Amino acid sequence: LKLTAAQMKMLLSRGELERVDKLLAEGNQALAEVYQETRLMIENLRQTPHEGMAAWLNQISQDFHRSTGIPVELHVDAKLPEISAEIQAQLMRIVQESLSNVRKHALASRVQINLEMQRTNLVLEIQDTGRGFNPEDIPQAAHYGLRGMRERTELIDAEFQIVSFPDKGTSVKVSMPVFETKEIL
């Protein structure tokens, strides 16, 4: 927006009002998107999984569908092992960042979130039906979100995988070994 403002100033000095008007409209749209993104981030930071991961995932899925119109299919194993609050918080932030990326970039028609046990691993997967991407084409600004998700998985000793192909959607997967067999009631 700062660069756009400088460009508009130069165009005004040249009397190119039509181009200034176009840049103002684009800047206004960008500000509206930044405002919405900031509000969602602040709201998401306030959310914590007090009622467990299943309840939180259900709430975030409903909120995402309500704000974007994109349906979310949610599958959570009925019998998950006990998950510490710290691990739940990191998984929450990964889901939030994934959904934020879907909202901003994917042009998806549907999202699926799965949280399940696969043998001795707890696996969280967020898949979208969007346009996908080639990892080599990711703008530098987008690397922050992906790096943040990767760092969060490292904090909880989990593995992070992202698979995406142009026009094939994207899948974000977090897998972590679980050694405790105590179930959440």
GROMACS .gro file of C-alpha atoms in nm:
model
  185
    1LEU     CA    1   0.000   0.000   0.000
    2LYS     CA    2   0.293   0.230   0.069
    3LEU     CA    3   0.430   0.171  -0.280
    4THR     CA    4   0.085   0.220  -0.430
    5ALA     CA    5   0.047   0.552  -0.245
    6ALA     CA    6   0.381   0.670  -0.386
    7GLN     CA    7   0.272   0.562  -0.732
    8MET     CA    8  -0.057   0.750  -0.694
    9LYS     CA    9   0.130   1.065  -0.589
   10MET     CA   10   0.342   1.047  -0.904
   11LEU     CA   11   0.035   0.984  -1.123
   12LEU     CA   12  -0.146   1.281  -0.964
   13SER     CA   13   0.146   1.508  -1.048
   14ARG     CA   14   0.113   1.396  -1.409
   15GLY     CA   15  -0.264   1.445  -1.409
   16GLU     CA   16  -0.338   1.075  -1.474
   17LEU     CA   17  -0.657   1.074  -1.267
   18GLU     CA   18  -0.807   0.764  -1.427
   19ARG     CA   19  -0.509   0.550  -1.323
   20VAL     CA   20  -0.513   0.708  -0.975
   21ASP     CA   21  -0.881   0.618  -0.942
   22LYS     CA   22  -0.805   0.256  -1.036
   23LEU     CA   23  -0.519   0.236  -0.784
   24LEU     CA   24  -0.741   0.387  -0.513
   25ALA     CA   25  -1.003   0.119  -0.574
   26GLU     CA   26  -0.739  -0.155  -0.559
   27GLY     CA   27  -0.589  -0.004  -0.243
   28ASN     CA   28  -0.929   0.018  -0.080
   29GLN     CA   29  -0.991  -0.351  -0.157
   30ALA     CA   30  -0.650  -0.445  -0.016
   31LEU     CA   31  -0.722  -0.248   0.303
   32ALA     CA   32  -1.058  -0.422   0.342
   33GLU     CA   33  -0.888  -0.761   0.310
   34VAL     CA   34  -0.613  -0.669   0.557
   35TYR     CA   35  -0.874  -0.543   0.801
   36GLN     CA   36  -1.073  -0.868   0.778
   37GLU     CA   37  -0.756  -1.078   0.810
   38THR     CA   38  -0.643  -0.884   1.117
   39ARG     CA   39  -0.982  -0.922   1.285
   40LEU     CA   40  -0.982  -1.297   1.220
   41MET     CA   41  -0.627  -1.334   1.354
   42ILE     CA   42  -0.713  -1.146   1.672
   43GLU     CA   43  -1.026  -1.357   1.722
   44ASN     CA   44  -0.835  -1.678   1.653
   45LEU     CA   45  -0.570  -1.588   1.911
   46ARG     CA   46  -0.844  -1.566   2.173
   47GLN     CA   47  -0.971  -1.915   2.101
   48THR     CA   48  -0.840  -2.201   2.308
   49PRO     CA   49  -0.956  -2.563   2.309
   50HIS     CA   50  -1.110  -2.567   2.659
   51GLU     CA   51  -1.366  -2.825   2.551
   52GLY     CA   52  -1.119  -3.043   2.363
   53MET     CA   53  -1.001  -3.063   2.006
   54ALA     CA   54  -1.322  -3.206   1.862
   55ALA     CA   55  -1.536  -2.920   1.994
   56TRP     CA   56  -1.282  -2.661   1.888
   57LEU     CA   57  -1.244  -2.805   1.537
   58ASN     CA   58  -1.622  -2.807   1.502
   59GLN     CA   59  -1.641  -2.441   1.605
   60ILE     CA   60  -1.359  -2.326   1.378
   61SER     CA   61  -1.511  -2.521   1.088
   62GLN     CA   62  -1.848  -2.354   1.138
   63ASP     CA   63  -1.688  -2.010   1.171
   64PHE     CA   64  -1.483  -2.064   0.855
   65HIS     CA   65  -1.789  -2.178   0.657
   66ARG     CA   66  -1.993  -1.885   0.785
   67SER     CA   67  -1.727  -1.626   0.694
   68THR     CA   68  -1.621  -1.770   0.356
   69GLY     CA   69  -1.915  -1.975   0.229
   70ILE     CA   70  -1.673  -2.266   0.178
   71PRO     CA   71  -1.810  -2.588   0.332
   72VAL     CA   72  -1.587  -2.781   0.572
   73GLU     CA   73  -1.617  -3.156   0.610
   74LEU     CA   74  -1.489  -3.251   0.956
   75HIS     CA   75  -1.392  -3.602   1.068
   76VAL     CA   76  -1.262  -3.656   1.422
   77ASP     CA   77  -1.191  -4.000   1.568
   78ALA     CA   78  -1.435  -4.074   1.848
   79LYS     CA   79  -1.159  -4.218   2.066
   80LEU     CA   80  -0.857  -3.990   2.059
   81PRO     CA   81  -0.580  -4.019   2.315
   82GLU     CA   82  -0.542  -3.742   2.570
   83ILE     CA   83  -0.373  -3.443   2.409
   84SER     CA   84  -0.192  -3.188   2.623
   85ALA     CA   85  -0.310  -2.827   2.615
   86GLU     CA   86   0.023  -2.720   2.462
   87ILE     CA   87  -0.009  -2.967   2.173
   88GLN     CA   88  -0.374  -2.874   2.122
   89ALA     CA   89  -0.279  -2.505   2.101
   90GLN     CA   90  -0.011  -2.572   1.838
   91LEU     CA   91  -0.247  -2.791   1.633
   92MET     CA   92  -0.512  -2.518   1.656
   93ARG     CA   93  -0.274  -2.257   1.518
   94ILE     CA   94  -0.178  -2.488   1.231
   95VAL     CA   95  -0.545  -2.538   1.142
   96GLN     CA   96  -0.605  -2.163   1.163
   97GLU     CA   97  -0.311  -2.084   0.936
   98SER     CA   98  -0.415  -2.354   0.689
   99LEU     CA   99  -0.771  -2.219   0.674
  100SER     CA  100  -0.639  -1.865   0.638
  101ASN     CA  101  -0.433  -1.979   0.340
  102VAL     CA  102  -0.737  -2.151   0.189
  103ARG     CA  103  -0.940  -1.833   0.231
  104LYS     CA  104  -0.673  -1.607   0.083
  105HIS     CA  105  -0.524  -1.818  -0.194
  106ALA     CA  106  -0.691  -2.149  -0.277
  107LEU     CA  107  -1.018  -2.058  -0.450
  108ALA     CA  108  -1.144  -2.386  -0.301
  109SER     CA  109  -1.497  -2.518  -0.319
  110ARG     CA  110  -1.455  -2.746  -0.015
  111VAL     CA  111  -1.220  -2.816   0.277
  112GLN     CA  112  -1.181  -3.139   0.467
  113ILE     CA  113  -1.026  -3.163   0.815
  114ASN     CA  114  -0.936  -3.502   0.963
  115LEU     CA  115  -0.802  -3.572   1.311
  116GLU     CA  116  -0.745  -3.941   1.370
  117MET     CA  117  -0.520  -4.209   1.505
  118GLN     CA  118  -0.323  -4.397   1.242
  119ARG     CA  119  -0.156  -4.684   1.428
  120THR     CA  120   0.051  -4.506   1.696
  121ASN     CA  121   0.040  -4.161   1.533
  122LEU     CA  122  -0.204  -3.878   1.585
  123VAL     CA  123  -0.261  -3.733   1.238
  124LEU     CA  124  -0.416  -3.398   1.155
  125GLU     CA  125  -0.483  -3.328   0.788
  126ILE     CA  126  -0.636  -3.024   0.621
  127GLN     CA  127  -0.718  -3.071   0.252
  128ASP     CA  128  -0.873  -2.828   0.008
  129THR     CA  129  -1.008  -2.862  -0.345
  130GLY     CA  130  -0.848  -2.536  -0.453
  131ARG     CA  131  -0.613  -2.435  -0.727
  132GLY     CA  132  -0.304  -2.570  -0.553
  133PHE     CA  133   0.040  -2.431  -0.622
  134ASN     CA  134   0.390  -2.514  -0.727
  135PRO     CA  135   0.616  -2.471  -0.422
  136GLU     CA  136   0.874  -2.290  -0.637
  137ASP     CA  137   0.615  -2.022  -0.722
  138ILE     CA  138   0.529  -1.923  -0.364
  139PRO     CA  139   0.582  -1.549  -0.302
  140GLN     CA  140   0.822  -1.468  -0.018
  141ALA     CA  141   0.541  -1.325   0.199
  142ALA     CA  142   0.358  -1.660   0.190
  143HIS     CA  143   0.664  -1.840   0.324
  144TYR     CA  144   0.601  -1.693   0.672
  145GLY     CA  145   0.279  -1.887   0.721
  146LEU     CA  146   0.429  -2.213   0.597
  147ARG     CA  147   0.742  -2.161   0.806
  148GLY     CA  148   0.525  -2.089   1.111
  149MET     CA  149   0.334  -2.415   1.064
  150ARG     CA  150   0.661  -2.605   1.024
  151GLU     CA  151   0.804  -2.446   1.341
  152ARG     CA  152   0.489  -2.532   1.537
  153THR     CA  153   0.517  -2.898   1.436
  154GLU     CA  154   0.881  -2.901   1.548
  155LEU     CA  155   0.776  -2.761   1.889
  156ILE     CA  156   0.554  -3.065   1.945
  157ASP     CA  157   0.796  -3.319   1.792
  158ALA     CA  158   0.569  -3.383   1.498
  159GLU     CA  159   0.628  -3.422   1.127
  160PHE     CA  160   0.496  -3.161   0.883
  161GLN     CA  161   0.410  -3.231   0.522
  162ILE     CA  162   0.251  -3.013   0.259
  163VAL     CA  163   0.152  -3.156  -0.077
  164SER     CA  164   0.015  -2.937  -0.352
  165PHE     CA  165  -0.007  -2.945  -0.728
  166PRO     CA  166  -0.147  -2.679  -0.958
  167ASP     CA  167  -0.523  -2.734  -1.007
  168LYS     CA  168  -0.520  -3.033  -0.767
  169GLY     CA  169  -0.564  -2.868  -0.428
  170THR     CA  170  -0.342  -2.871  -0.122
  171SER     CA  171  -0.299  -3.101   0.175
  172VAL     CA  172  -0.133  -3.000   0.502
  173LYS     CA  173  -0.051  -3.297   0.724
  174VAL     CA  174   0.085  -3.312   1.078
  175SER     CA  175   0.175  -3.650   1.225
  176MET     CA  176   0.304  -3.717   1.573
  177PRO     CA  177   0.367  -4.035   1.767
  178VAL     CA  178   0.143  -4.086   2.067
  179PHE     CA  179   0.262  -4.322   2.337
  180GLU     CA  180  -0.010  -4.263   2.594
  181THR     CA  181  -0.322  -4.478   2.556
  182LYS     CA  182  -0.547  -4.289   2.796
  183GLU     CA  183  -0.861  -4.172   2.612
  184ILE     CA  184  -1.041  -3.841   2.635
  185LEU     CA  185  -1.389  -3.886   2.774
   0.00000   0.00000   0.00000
